[in-house]
One Martini backbone bead per residue (centre of mass of N, CA, C, O) as a GRO file, in nm:
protein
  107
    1UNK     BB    1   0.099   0.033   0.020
    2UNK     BB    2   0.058   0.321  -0.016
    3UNK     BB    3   0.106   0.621   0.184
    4UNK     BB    4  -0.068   0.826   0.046
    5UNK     BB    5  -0.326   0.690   0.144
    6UNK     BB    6  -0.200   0.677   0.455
    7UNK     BB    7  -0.256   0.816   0.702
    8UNK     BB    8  -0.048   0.785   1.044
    9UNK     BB    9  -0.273   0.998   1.203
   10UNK     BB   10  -0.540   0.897   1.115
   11UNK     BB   11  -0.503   0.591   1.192
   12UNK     BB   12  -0.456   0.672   1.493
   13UNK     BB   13  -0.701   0.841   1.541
   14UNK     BB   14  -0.877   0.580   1.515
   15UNK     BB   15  -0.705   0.391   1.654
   16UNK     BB   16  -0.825   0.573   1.937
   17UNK     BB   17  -1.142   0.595   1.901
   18UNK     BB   18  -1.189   0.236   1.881
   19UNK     BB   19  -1.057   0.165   2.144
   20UNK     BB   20  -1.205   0.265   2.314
   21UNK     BB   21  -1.479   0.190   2.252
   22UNK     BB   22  -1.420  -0.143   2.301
   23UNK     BB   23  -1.399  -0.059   2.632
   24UNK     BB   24  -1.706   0.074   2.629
   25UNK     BB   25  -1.834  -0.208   2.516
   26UNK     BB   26  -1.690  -0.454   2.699
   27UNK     BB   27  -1.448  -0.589   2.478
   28UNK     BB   28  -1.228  -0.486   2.651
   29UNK     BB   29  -0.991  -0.389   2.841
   30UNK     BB   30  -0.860  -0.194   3.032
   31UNK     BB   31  -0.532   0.025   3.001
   32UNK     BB   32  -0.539   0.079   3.331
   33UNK     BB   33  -0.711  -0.242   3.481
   34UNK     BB   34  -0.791  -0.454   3.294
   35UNK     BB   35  -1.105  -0.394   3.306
   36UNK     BB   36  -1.423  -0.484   3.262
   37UNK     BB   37  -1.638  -0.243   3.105
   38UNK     BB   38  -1.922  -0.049   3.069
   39UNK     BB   39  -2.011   0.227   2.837
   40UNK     BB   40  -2.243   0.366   2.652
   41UNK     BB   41  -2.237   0.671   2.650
   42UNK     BB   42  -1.939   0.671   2.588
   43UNK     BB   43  -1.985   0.504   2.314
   44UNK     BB   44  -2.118   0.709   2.153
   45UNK     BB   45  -1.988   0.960   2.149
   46UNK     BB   46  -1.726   0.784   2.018
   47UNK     BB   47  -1.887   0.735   1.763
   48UNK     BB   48  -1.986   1.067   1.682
   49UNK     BB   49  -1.679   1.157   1.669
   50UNK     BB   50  -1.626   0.949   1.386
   51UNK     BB   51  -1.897   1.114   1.212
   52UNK     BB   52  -1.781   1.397   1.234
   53UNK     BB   53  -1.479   1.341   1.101
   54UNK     BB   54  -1.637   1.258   0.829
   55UNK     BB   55  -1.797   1.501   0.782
   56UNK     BB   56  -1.513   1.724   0.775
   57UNK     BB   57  -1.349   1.495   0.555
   58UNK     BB   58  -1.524   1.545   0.302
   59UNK     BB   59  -1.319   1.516   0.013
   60UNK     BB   60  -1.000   1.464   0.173
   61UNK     BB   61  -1.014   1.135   0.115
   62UNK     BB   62  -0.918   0.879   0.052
   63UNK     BB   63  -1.028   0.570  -0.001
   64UNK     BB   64  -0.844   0.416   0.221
   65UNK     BB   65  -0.962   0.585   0.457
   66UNK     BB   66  -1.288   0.575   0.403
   67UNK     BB   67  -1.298   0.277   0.485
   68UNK     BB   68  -1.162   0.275   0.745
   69UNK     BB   69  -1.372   0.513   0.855
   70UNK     BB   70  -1.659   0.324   0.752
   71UNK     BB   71  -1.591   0.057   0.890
   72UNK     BB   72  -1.557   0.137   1.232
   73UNK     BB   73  -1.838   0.257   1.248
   74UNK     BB   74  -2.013  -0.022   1.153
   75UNK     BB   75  -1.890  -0.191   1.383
   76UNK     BB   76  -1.960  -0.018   1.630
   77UNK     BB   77  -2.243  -0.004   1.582
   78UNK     BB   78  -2.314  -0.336   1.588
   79UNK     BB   79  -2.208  -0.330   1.890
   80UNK     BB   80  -2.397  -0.089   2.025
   81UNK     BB   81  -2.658  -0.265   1.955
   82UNK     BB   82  -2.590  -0.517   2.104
   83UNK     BB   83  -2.532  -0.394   2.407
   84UNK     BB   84  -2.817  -0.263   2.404
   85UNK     BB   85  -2.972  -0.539   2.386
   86UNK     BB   86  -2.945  -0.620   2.642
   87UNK     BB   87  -2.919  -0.435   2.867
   88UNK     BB   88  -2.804  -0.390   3.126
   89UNK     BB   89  -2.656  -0.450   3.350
   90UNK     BB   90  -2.605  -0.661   3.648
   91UNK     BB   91  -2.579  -0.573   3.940
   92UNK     BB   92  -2.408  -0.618   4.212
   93UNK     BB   93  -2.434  -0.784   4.509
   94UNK     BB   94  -2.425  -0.776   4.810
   95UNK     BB   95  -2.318  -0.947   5.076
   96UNK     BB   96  -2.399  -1.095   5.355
   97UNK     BB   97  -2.308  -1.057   5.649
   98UNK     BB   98  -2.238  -1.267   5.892
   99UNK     BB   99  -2.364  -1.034   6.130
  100UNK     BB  100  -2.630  -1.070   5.971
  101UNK     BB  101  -2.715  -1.351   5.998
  102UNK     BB  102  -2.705  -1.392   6.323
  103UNK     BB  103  -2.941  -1.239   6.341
  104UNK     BB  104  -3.124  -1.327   6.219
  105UNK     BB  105  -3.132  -1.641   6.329
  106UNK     BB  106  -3.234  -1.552   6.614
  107UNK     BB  107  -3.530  -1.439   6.485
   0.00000   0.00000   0.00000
């Protein structure tokens, strides 16, 4: 592939815009804490900030830009109808203290 095809700085930005995402939609762990997170609400920001970047640089990318950034845009799309079709996680439970037992146990 030819460099003047792709630019490495937007495949950079593109490609720190899409791992974020995947963190956010909690298919990735993070690389602060290594834990899986899901915040669908910070995954469509960093959607919508990919729609935007699309919609600014139209007329301005190469062929294999706009592929590449309307491939990962329909990517992180179908993970987030999907990951928002589950619908909340469920909460964990805080598990009863032992001296809570005891009480119960008592009465």
């Amino acid at each position: 592939m030819d460099p003047k095809e792709l630019n490495q700085h937007l495949f950079s930005l593109i490609s720190m815009f899409a791992s974020a995402c995947w963190q956010q939609l909690g298919k990735i762990p993070s690389q602060m804490d290594g834990k899986i997170n899901r915040d669908l609400k910070s995954a469509q920001v960093t959607i919508d900030m990919l729609l935007m970047l699309r919609d600014k640089t139209k007329g301005n990318l190469t062929k294999t830009e706009e592929k590449l950034l309307e491939d990962t845009i329909s990517n992180l799309q179908m993970n987030y109808a999907d990951e928002a079709a589950k619908g909340d996680t469920p909460k964990t439970e805080e598990k009863p203290k032992v001296e809570d037992k005891k009480e119960e146990e008592k009465n």
